[in-house]
XYZ file of N, CA, C and O in Angstrom:
644
model
N 37.734 55.644 -8.970
C 37.573 54.351 -9.413
C 39.041 53.914 -8.889
O 39.790 54.929 -8.311
N 39.075 52.712 -8.454
C 40.218 52.221 -7.820
C 41.640 52.552 -8.629
O 41.719 52.247 -9.763
N 42.617 52.222 -7.714
C 43.744 52.570 -8.422
C 44.227 51.059 -8.774
O 43.938 50.197 -8.233
N 45.143 51.415 -10.215
C 45.604 49.863 -10.132
C 47.038 49.934 -10.272
O 47.891 50.876 -9.690
N 47.929 48.969 -9.854
C 49.317 48.448 -9.909
C 50.263 49.699 -10.848
O 50.972 50.086 -10.530
N 49.892 49.753 -12.028
C 50.146 50.410 -12.952
C 50.262 52.015 -12.771
O 51.087 52.431 -12.861
N 48.720 52.318 -11.842
C 48.891 53.861 -11.593
C 49.888 54.084 -10.606
O 50.531 55.227 -10.543
N 50.039 52.906 -9.547
C 50.986 53.529 -8.685
C 52.441 53.439 -8.939
O 53.039 54.617 -8.568
N 52.719 52.712 -9.817
C 54.186 52.769 -10.594
C 54.483 54.087 -11.338
O 55.259 54.436 -11.454
N 53.478 54.375 -11.917
C 53.649 55.717 -12.818
C 53.467 56.830 -12.086
O 53.512 58.203 -12.748
N 53.107 56.884 -11.070
C 52.607 58.368 -10.027
C 54.208 58.855 -10.104
O 55.289 58.577 -9.504
N 54.079 60.170 -10.164
C 55.305 61.039 -10.331
C 54.740 61.910 -9.190
O 53.933 62.896 -9.118
N 55.844 62.121 -8.456
C 55.663 63.420 -7.386
C 56.738 64.451 -7.759
O 57.597 64.577 -8.169
N 56.234 65.697 -7.180
C 57.224 67.078 -7.814
C 57.978 67.215 -6.998
O 57.901 66.708 -5.758
N 58.997 67.945 -7.070
C 60.155 67.847 -6.216
C 60.234 69.149 -5.643
O 60.015 70.381 -6.071
N 60.573 69.265 -4.411
C 60.681 70.402 -3.555
C 62.088 70.459 -2.801
O 62.675 69.393 -2.654
N 62.224 71.358 -2.263
C 63.577 71.584 -1.354
C 63.484 71.072 -0.236
O 62.194 71.126 0.269
N 64.278 70.339 -0.133
C 64.279 69.432 1.270
C 63.228 68.574 1.224
O 62.520 68.156 2.268
N 62.836 68.078 0.108
C 61.692 66.700 0.111
C 62.130 65.561 0.641
O 63.062 65.121 1.386
N 61.357 64.608 0.318
C 61.743 63.060 1.148
C 62.842 62.611 -0.178
O 62.763 62.912 -1.473
N 63.609 61.612 0.384
C 64.292 60.749 -0.540
C 63.839 59.770 -1.247
O 62.852 59.093 -1.030
N 64.160 60.152 -2.703
C 63.522 59.622 -4.075
C 63.576 58.079 -3.726
O 62.636 57.446 -4.102
N 64.972 57.779 -3.282
C 64.973 56.250 -3.446
C 64.170 55.400 -2.248
O 63.563 54.449 -2.640
N 64.041 55.932 -1.313
C 63.171 55.328 -0.332
C 61.633 55.657 -0.723
O 60.920 54.317 -0.309
N 61.074 56.579 -1.436
C 60.097 56.901 -1.714
C 59.539 55.786 -3.136
O 58.780 54.850 -2.906
N 60.545 55.589 -3.863
C 60.455 54.381 -5.020
C 60.306 53.152 -4.087
O 59.393 52.264 -5.166
N 61.132 52.535 -3.549
C 61.127 51.577 -2.692
C 60.014 51.188 -2.138
O 59.126 50.572 -1.932
N 59.359 52.134 -1.252
C 58.300 51.876 -0.733
C 56.920 51.857 -1.522
O 56.209 50.984 -1.615
N 56.964 52.676 -3.007
C 56.166 52.367 -3.580
C 56.178 51.107 -4.379
O 54.975 50.667 -4.833
N 57.213 50.579 -4.876
C 57.499 49.119 -4.877
C 56.813 48.079 -4.404
O 56.348 47.171 -4.664
N 57.275 48.137 -2.823
C 56.381 47.462 -1.968
C 55.210 47.573 -2.046
O 54.236 46.309 -1.791
N 54.335 48.774 -1.898
C 53.035 48.877 -2.070
C 52.500 48.402 -3.445
O 51.530 47.369 -3.501
N 53.087 48.434 -4.313
C 52.660 47.773 -5.709
C 52.373 46.461 -5.482
O 51.726 45.526 -6.080
N 53.545 45.775 -4.899
C 53.589 44.148 -4.716
C 52.320 43.537 -3.666
O 51.944 42.936 -4.308
N 52.106 44.256 -2.792
C 51.236 43.994 -1.922
C 49.767 44.298 -2.417
O 49.026 43.263 -2.227
N 49.674 45.161 -3.233
C 48.444 45.632 -4.184
C 48.175 44.563 -5.124
O 47.228 43.945 -5.303
N 49.181 44.187 -5.829
C 49.142 43.177 -6.733
C 48.565 42.045 -6.090
O 47.818 40.693 -6.458
N 49.303 41.403 -4.812
C 49.224 40.323 -4.241
C 47.201 40.315 -3.729
O 46.747 39.534 -4.040
N 47.158 41.608 -3.415
C 45.791 41.555 -2.917
C 44.914 41.769 -4.200
O 43.941 40.546 -3.771
N 45.254 42.102 -5.340
C 44.121 42.052 -6.577
C 44.191 40.259 -6.585
O 43.097 39.815 -7.259
N 45.158 39.610 -6.857
C 45.147 38.571 -7.160
C 44.433 37.401 -6.108
O 43.695 36.593 -6.529
N 44.531 37.609 -4.916
C 43.765 37.188 -3.788
C 42.058 37.708 -3.918
O 41.173 36.460 -3.845
N 41.795 38.490 -4.418
C 40.809 39.157 -4.316
C 39.969 38.546 -5.748
O 38.722 37.836 -5.365
N 40.601 38.198 -6.879
C 40.417 37.157 -7.975
C 40.113 35.760 -7.305
O 39.015 35.436 -7.858
N 41.101 35.303 -6.589
C 40.970 34.150 -6.331
C 39.695 33.767 -5.382
O 38.722 32.925 -5.626
N 39.361 34.708 -4.650
C 38.389 34.770 -3.947
C 37.127 34.837 -4.331
O 35.978 33.965 -4.356
N 36.698 35.892 -5.561
C 35.988 35.782 -6.394
C 35.640 34.615 -7.168
O 34.429 34.249 -7.081
N 36.499 33.887 -7.699
C 36.520 32.479 -8.166
C 36.262 31.770 -7.668
O 35.258 30.832 -7.911
N 36.682 31.525 -6.177
C 35.890 30.491 -5.352
C 34.436 31.099 -4.934
O 33.793 29.589 -4.978
N 34.406 32.260 -4.831
C 32.647 32.370 -4.537
C 31.851 32.196 -5.571
O 30.765 31.599 -5.119
N 32.033 32.510 -6.728
C 31.928 32.055 -7.972
C 31.204 30.392 -8.015
O 30.374 30.090 -8.322
N 32.415 29.378 -7.908
C 32.569 28.177 -7.801
C 31.564 27.550 -6.679
O 30.682 26.942 -7.073
N 31.597 28.439 -5.391
C 30.739 27.958 -4.351
C 29.141 28.011 -4.696
O 28.433 27.502 -4.354
N 28.769 29.270 -5.592
C 27.542 29.496 -5.886
C 27.036 28.544 -6.868
O 25.959 28.601 -6.739
N 28.035 28.130 -7.875
C 27.357 27.037 -8.740
C 27.182 25.904 -8.092
O 26.325 25.341 -8.342
N 28.110 25.582 -7.028
C 27.784 24.083 -6.417
C 26.628 24.630 -5.455
O 25.766 23.447 -5.759
N 26.243 25.787 -4.876
C 25.169 25.761 -4.133
C 23.580 25.779 -5.047
O 23.033 25.255 -4.761
N 23.995 26.313 -6.425
C 23.049 26.329 -7.169
C 22.893 24.932 -7.557
O 21.400 24.264 -7.915
N 23.699 23.925 -7.985
C 23.487 22.523 -8.022
C 22.763 21.899 -6.894
O 21.846 21.001 -7.078
N 23.387 22.068 -5.804
C 22.818 21.173 -4.777
C 21.539 22.243 -4.385
O 20.450 21.178 -3.888
N 21.037 22.886 -4.681
C 19.615 23.792 -4.499
C 18.728 22.808 -5.660
O 17.771 22.723 -5.254
N 19.156 22.789 -6.693
C 18.457 22.137 -7.770
C 18.428 20.667 -7.079
O 17.317 19.760 -7.499
N 19.677 20.135 -6.677
C 19.241 18.556 -6.257
C 18.144 18.492 -4.981
O 17.074 17.439 -5.213
N 18.600 19.479 -4.225
C 17.234 19.536 -3.178
C 15.954 19.653 -3.460
O 14.987 19.002 -3.230
N 15.524 20.551 -4.559
C 14.323 20.777 -5.136
C 14.132 19.846 -5.831
O 12.717 18.793 -5.670
N 15.061 19.013 -6.562
C 14.433 17.812 -7.082
C 14.277 16.370 -5.929
O 12.999 15.823 -6.124
N 14.820 16.406 -4.982
C 14.545 15.411 -4.235
C 13.164 15.610 -3.339
O 12.420 15.085 -3.243
N 13.069 16.923 -3.051
C 11.397 17.366 -2.378
C 10.284 17.152 -3.370
O 9.326 16.365 -2.682
N 10.494 17.318 -4.808
C 9.589 16.885 -5.641
C 9.393 15.415 -5.398
O 8.295 15.001 -5.696
N 10.527 14.654 -5.527
C 10.378 13.387 -5.745
C 9.768 12.743 -4.342
O 8.745 11.666 -4.713
N 10.185 13.265 -3.562
C 9.309 12.904 -1.890
C 8.067 12.971 -2.173
O 7.269 12.287 -1.712
N 7.390 14.322 -2.607
C 6.293 14.648 -3.013
C 5.507 13.678 -4.045
O 4.306 13.116 -3.496
N 6.047 13.355 -4.923
C 5.689 12.617 -5.571
C 5.390 10.950 -5.092
O 4.271 10.233 -5.161
N 6.487 10.788 -4.627
C 6.595 9.315 -3.953
C 5.366 9.243 -2.827
O 4.582 8.433 -2.715
N 5.457 10.216 -2.198
C 4.189 10.393 -0.994
C 2.848 10.145 -1.484
O 1.984 9.603 -1.118
N 2.772 11.178 -2.670
C 1.489 11.003 -3.420
C 1.348 9.641 -3.866
O -0.033 9.360 -3.699
N 2.067 8.976 -4.529
C 1.860 7.675 -5.090
C 1.767 6.929 -3.841
O 0.794 5.771 -4.267
N 2.480 6.766 -2.656
C 2.071 6.014 -1.749
C 0.510 5.812 -1.220
O -0.070 5.008 -0.787
N 0.109 7.395 -1.036
C -1.026 7.793 -0.312
C -1.981 6.984 -1.565
O -3.237 6.595 -1.109
N -1.876 7.289 -2.657
C -2.714 6.796 -3.937
C -2.816 4.922 -3.681
O -4.015 4.418 -4.044
N -1.749 4.617 -3.660
C -1.770 2.954 -3.543
C -2.269 2.856 -2.072
O -3.152 1.463 -2.392
N -2.167 3.379 -1.068
C -2.548 2.723 0.112
C -4.613 3.068 -0.234
O -5.056 2.344 0.790
N -4.692 4.163 -0.563
C -6.107 4.380 -1.058
C -6.813 3.332 -1.922
O -7.715 2.964 -1.636
N -5.849 3.072 -2.952
C -6.288 2.036 -3.761
C -6.428 0.264 -2.935
O -7.462 -0.222 -3.114
N -5.220 0.227 -2.363
C -5.763 -1.067 -1.572
C -6.611 -1.068 -0.530
O -7.302 -2.246 -0.271
N -7.070 0.189 0.153
C -8.173 0.073 1.029
C -9.288 -0.340 0.215
O -10.406 -1.004 0.698
N -9.625 0.708 -0.991
C -10.687 0.482 -1.701
C -11.044 -1.171 -2.307
O -11.986 -1.650 -2.318
N -9.710 -1.737 -2.658
C -9.564 -3.101 -3.144
C -9.952 -3.920 -1.550
O -10.935 -4.880 -1.895
N -9.777 -3.812 -0.795
C -9.942 -4.563 0.303
C -11.528 -4.385 0.847
O -11.999 -5.723 1.189
N -12.004 -3.240 0.759
C -13.348 -3.180 0.979
C -13.965 -3.773 0.083
O -15.151 -4.537 0.201
N -13.931 -4.039 -1.399
C -14.564 -4.643 -2.383
C -14.471 -6.207 -2.126
O -15.317 -6.997 -2.286
N -13.234 -6.536 -1.379
C -12.990 -7.953 -1.374
C -14.217 -8.422 -0.019
O -14.844 -9.254 -0.104
N -13.780 -7.504 0.639
C -14.720 -7.801 2.001
C -16.412 -7.497 1.720
O -16.852 -8.669 1.966
N -16.711 -6.874 0.744
C -18.322 -6.898 0.674
C -18.749 -7.998 -0.348
O -19.483 -8.784 -0.251
N -17.636 -8.321 -1.560
C -17.498 -9.734 -2.053
C -17.694 -10.988 -1.363
O -18.388 -11.728 -1.499
N -17.122 -10.963 -0.219
C -17.148 -11.995 0.747
C -18.250 -12.276 1.539
O -18.890 -13.047 1.651
N -18.819 -11.171 2.129
C -19.833 -10.912 2.681
C -21.219 -11.343 1.748
O -22.028 -12.561 2.475
N -21.465 -11.059 0.549
C -22.220 -11.610 -0.396
C -22.444 -12.791 -0.605
O -23.130 -13.666 -0.667
N -20.810 -13.511 -0.781
C -20.786 -14.919 -0.786
C -21.426 -15.554 0.312
O -21.972 -16.492 0.272
N -20.890 -15.107 1.396
C -21.262 -15.590 3.065
C -22.637 -15.585 2.967
O -23.541 -16.645 3.446
N -23.415 -14.439 2.363
C -25.030 -14.334 2.692
C -25.400 -15.269 1.678
O -26.749 -16.059 2.102
N -25.092 -15.505 0.559
C -25.593 -16.287 -0.630
C -25.482 -17.925 -0.004
O -26.385 -18.594 -0.212
N -24.396 -18.359 0.420
C -24.172 -19.756 1.195
C -25.188 -19.776 2.163
O -25.709 -20.832 2.466
N -25.225 -18.973 3.161
C -26.188 -18.858 4.279
C -27.545 -19.012 3.780
O -28.045 -19.809 4.307
N -27.887 -18.217 2.611
C -29.232 -18.286 2.164
C -29.480 -19.702 1.752
O -30.381 -20.236 1.920
N -28.302 -20.245 1.207
C -28.482 -21.575 0.487
C -28.660 -22.815 1.075
O -29.560 -23.571 1.184
N -28.055 -22.439 2.228
C -28.189 -23.268 3.381
C -29.420 -23.269 4.276
O -29.858 -24.304 4.423
N -29.774 -22.490 4.351
C -31.120 -22.351 5.114
C -32.449 -22.864 4.147
O -32.974 -23.700 4.606
N -32.180 -22.448 2.950
C -33.309 -22.953 2.028
C -33.145 -24.291 2.058
O -34.253 -24.907 2.162
N -31.864 -25.049 1.899
C -31.624 -26.640 1.967
C -32.093 -27.089 3.451
O -32.643 -27.990 3.380
N -31.708 -26.600 4.121
C -32.311 -26.820 5.484
C -33.824 -26.690 5.823
O -34.380 -27.906 5.980
N -34.684 -25.971 5.400
C -35.813 -25.833 5.380
C -36.479 -27.075 4.070
O -37.380 -27.607 4.649
N -35.758 -27.238 3.152
C -36.260 -28.062 2.277
C -36.051 -29.538 2.915
O -36.904 -30.662 2.738
N -35.073 -29.647 3.730
C -34.642 -31.240 4.152
C -35.803 -31.404 5.559
O -36.458 -32.615 5.471
N -36.048 -30.335 6.052
C -36.843 -30.136 7.244
C -38.209 -30.674 6.678
O -39.185 -31.406 7.387
N -38.676 -30.003 5.559
C -40.040 -30.403 5.117
C -40.033 -31.656 4.749
O -41.073 -32.549 4.464
N -38.911 -32.265 3.903
C -39.057 -33.635 3.621
C -39.070 -34.431 4.630
O -39.502 -35.642 4.710
N -38.258 -34.213 5.928
C -38.448 -35.276 7.019
C -39.975 -35.190 7.460
O -40.227 -36.233 7.903
N -40.479 -33.944 7.424
C -41.905 -34.106 8.081
C -43.012 -34.776 7.413
O -43.701 -35.590 7.624
N -42.153 -34.682 5.793
C -43.117 -35.694 5.099
C -42.872 -37.125 4.935
O -43.932 -37.758 5.130
N -41.752 -37.672 5.339
C -41.522 -38.674 5.672
C -42.105 -39.499 6.863
O -42.527 -40.242 6.924
N -41.948 -38.314 7.985
C -42.712 -38.667 9.288
C -44.048 -39.048 8.804
O -44.500 -39.931 9.644
N -44.603 -38.118 8.314
C -46.164 -38.490 7.710
C -46.372 -39.733 7.071
O -47.362 -40.333 7.583
N -45.583 -39.944 6.263
C -45.690 -40.783 5.265
C -45.717 -42.304 6.242
O -46.283 -43.323 6.126
N -44.606 -42.482 7.126
C -44.317 -43.481 8.115
C -45.279 -43.808 9.008
O -45.704 -44.829 9.362
N -46.068 -42.361 9.581
C -47.013 -42.597 10.126
C -48.356 -43.324 9.876
O -48.847 -44.390 10.191
N -48.551 -43.110 8.654
C -49.653 -43.507 7.636
C -49.300 -44.934 7.319
O -50.270 -45.708 7.384
N -47.902 -45.027 6.964
C -47.663 -46.634 6.340
C -47.714 -47.685 7.947
O -48.625 -48.524 7.656
N -46.978 -47.058 8.769
C -47.740 -47.728 10.246
C -49.207 -48.070 10.391
O -49.604 -49.014 11.109
N -49.819 -47.090 10.383
C -51.388 -47.181 10.499
C -52.010 -47.927 9.862
O -52.645 -48.859 9.934
N -51.481 -48.283 8.489
C -52.138 -49.035 7.517
C -51.572 -50.472 7.631
O -52.391 -51.702 7.690
N -50.229 -50.253 7.913
C -49.869 -51.747 8.330
C -50.593 -52.369 9.473
O -50.746 -53.752 9.836
N -50.468 -51.688 10.684
C -51.156 -52.156 11.810
C -52.846 -52.606 11.261
O -53.456 -53.501 11.807
N -53.425 -51.770 10.628
C -54.735 -52.233 10.225
C -54.855 -53.078 9.306
O -55.818 -54.453 9.592
N -54.031 -53.344 8.595
C -53.569 -55.065 7.711
C -53.459 -55.847 8.902
O -54.240 -57.043 8.683
N -52.480 -55.910 9.549
C -52.267 -56.921 10.740
C -53.288 -57.155 11.752
O -53.828 -58.568 11.812
N -54.252 -56.065 11.800
C -55.130 -56.316 12.726
C -56.307 -57.154 12.047
O -57.115 -57.856 12.575
N -56.636 -56.699 10.438
C -57.421 -57.609 9.982
C -57.257 -58.836 9.906
O -58.078 -59.824 9.862
N -55.914 -59.009 9.441
C -55.313 -60.401 9.095
C -55.457 -61.274 10.768
O -56.038 -62.675 10.796
N -55.335 -60.647 11.756
C -55.349 -61.357 13.193
C -56.961 -61.507 13.086
O -56.906 -62.807 13.675
N -57.776 -60.835 12.900
C -59.110 -60.934 12.890
C -59.632 -62.333 11.866
O -60.293 -63.220 12.426
N -59.044 -62.318 10.944
C -59.487 -63.576 9.930
C -58.710 -64.744 10.661
O -59.391 -65.843 10.626
N -57.452 -64.849 11.333
C -57.005 -65.889 11.809
C -57.940 -66.295 13.353
O -58.040 -67.436 13.558
N -58.375 -65.406 13.840
C -59.374 -65.813 14.991
C -60.594 -66.105 14.623
O -61.347 -66.645 15.620
N -60.980 -66.038 13.323
C -62.585 -66.629 13.138
C -62.521 -68.093 13.113
O -61.730 -68.675 12.854
N -63.977 -68.285 13.513
C -63.956 -69.930 13.560
C -63.897 -70.683 12.364
O -63.619 -72.090 12.294
N -63.854 -70.081 11.264
C -63.747 -71.010 10.080
C -62.186 -71.431 9.468
O -62.320 -72.291 9.186
N -61.530 -71.112 10.344
C -60.004 -71.792 10.220
C -59.938 -73.037 11.269
O -59.381 -73.765 10.387
N -60.489 -72.964 11.905
C -60.394 -74.306 12.816
C -61.265 -75.500 11.986
O -60.769 -76.772 12.364
N -62.208 -75.190 10.968
C -62.603 -76.179 10.614
C -61.747 -76.830 9.539
O -61.846 -77.829 8.583
N -60.900 -75.851 9.037
C -60.027 -76.260 7.783
C -58.948 -77.216 8.624
O -58.298 -77.897 7.869
N -58.581 -76.867 9.948
C -57.522 -77.599 10.587
C -58.032 -79.149 10.517
O -57.231 -80.107 10.468
N -59.189 -79.246 11.051
C -59.725 -80.693 11.448
C -60.032 -81.570 9.950
O -59.600 -82.826 10.007
N -59.929 -80.950 9.000
C -60.080 -81.859 7.982
C -58.841 -82.245 7.546
O -57.734 -81.419 7.409
N -58.717 -83.536 6.758
C -57.486 -83.898 6.171
C -57.334 -83.383 4.761
O -58.447 -83.450 4.013
N -56.087 -83.066 4.337
C -55.780 -82.394 3.116
C -56.245 -83.484 2.184
O -55.685 -84.939 2.488
N -56.756 -83.582 0.736
C -56.763 -84.498 -0.245
C -55.773 -84.724 -0.837
O -54.807 -83.929 -0.977
N -55.368 -85.805 -1.141
C -54.205 -86.462 -1.755
C -53.232 -86.764 -1.188
O -52.020 -87.360 -1.558
N -53.410 -86.716 0.325
C -52.036 -86.825 1.132
C -52.785 -87.974 2.274
O -53.270 -88.007 2.717
N -51.809 -88.880 2.174
C -52.139 -90.210 2.837
C -51.304 -90.102 4.347
O -49.999 -89.509 3.967
N -51.649 -90.545 5.135
C -50.724 -90.485 6.611
C -50.187 -91.878 6.800
O -50.565 -92.781 6.052
């Protein structure tokens, strides 16, 4: 068990013949008591500083742990957000591709329909031209027949010249 300043102060030495000077021993013991008390105070202060430092270290360790957890949560949230954005982008692209395919198919269908209509109109125009040509040819034949000339030589009735 360590000595206390009180133990040093109360220490009694036995007397012998031709012993040490009692005043010098007492002065030396007083000096030791002062130094020992100073060392005890310094030791207490250092223990208090160590305790305060350990408290701060514990506080900063808690902050570090909290920050680490926060960073991990933020990273996970960012990864999740990135994944969701990627999925959403893929869905948008798929939807756009479906719409593009639908538009292209509609356009191709309309194009085929118009092409069929054009072909039908060409056929009808050809038939119309053939009929019109036949009509004109028939009319030309009628005009070139001899019966028209006899009508020209006769004077119309009721008209006087």
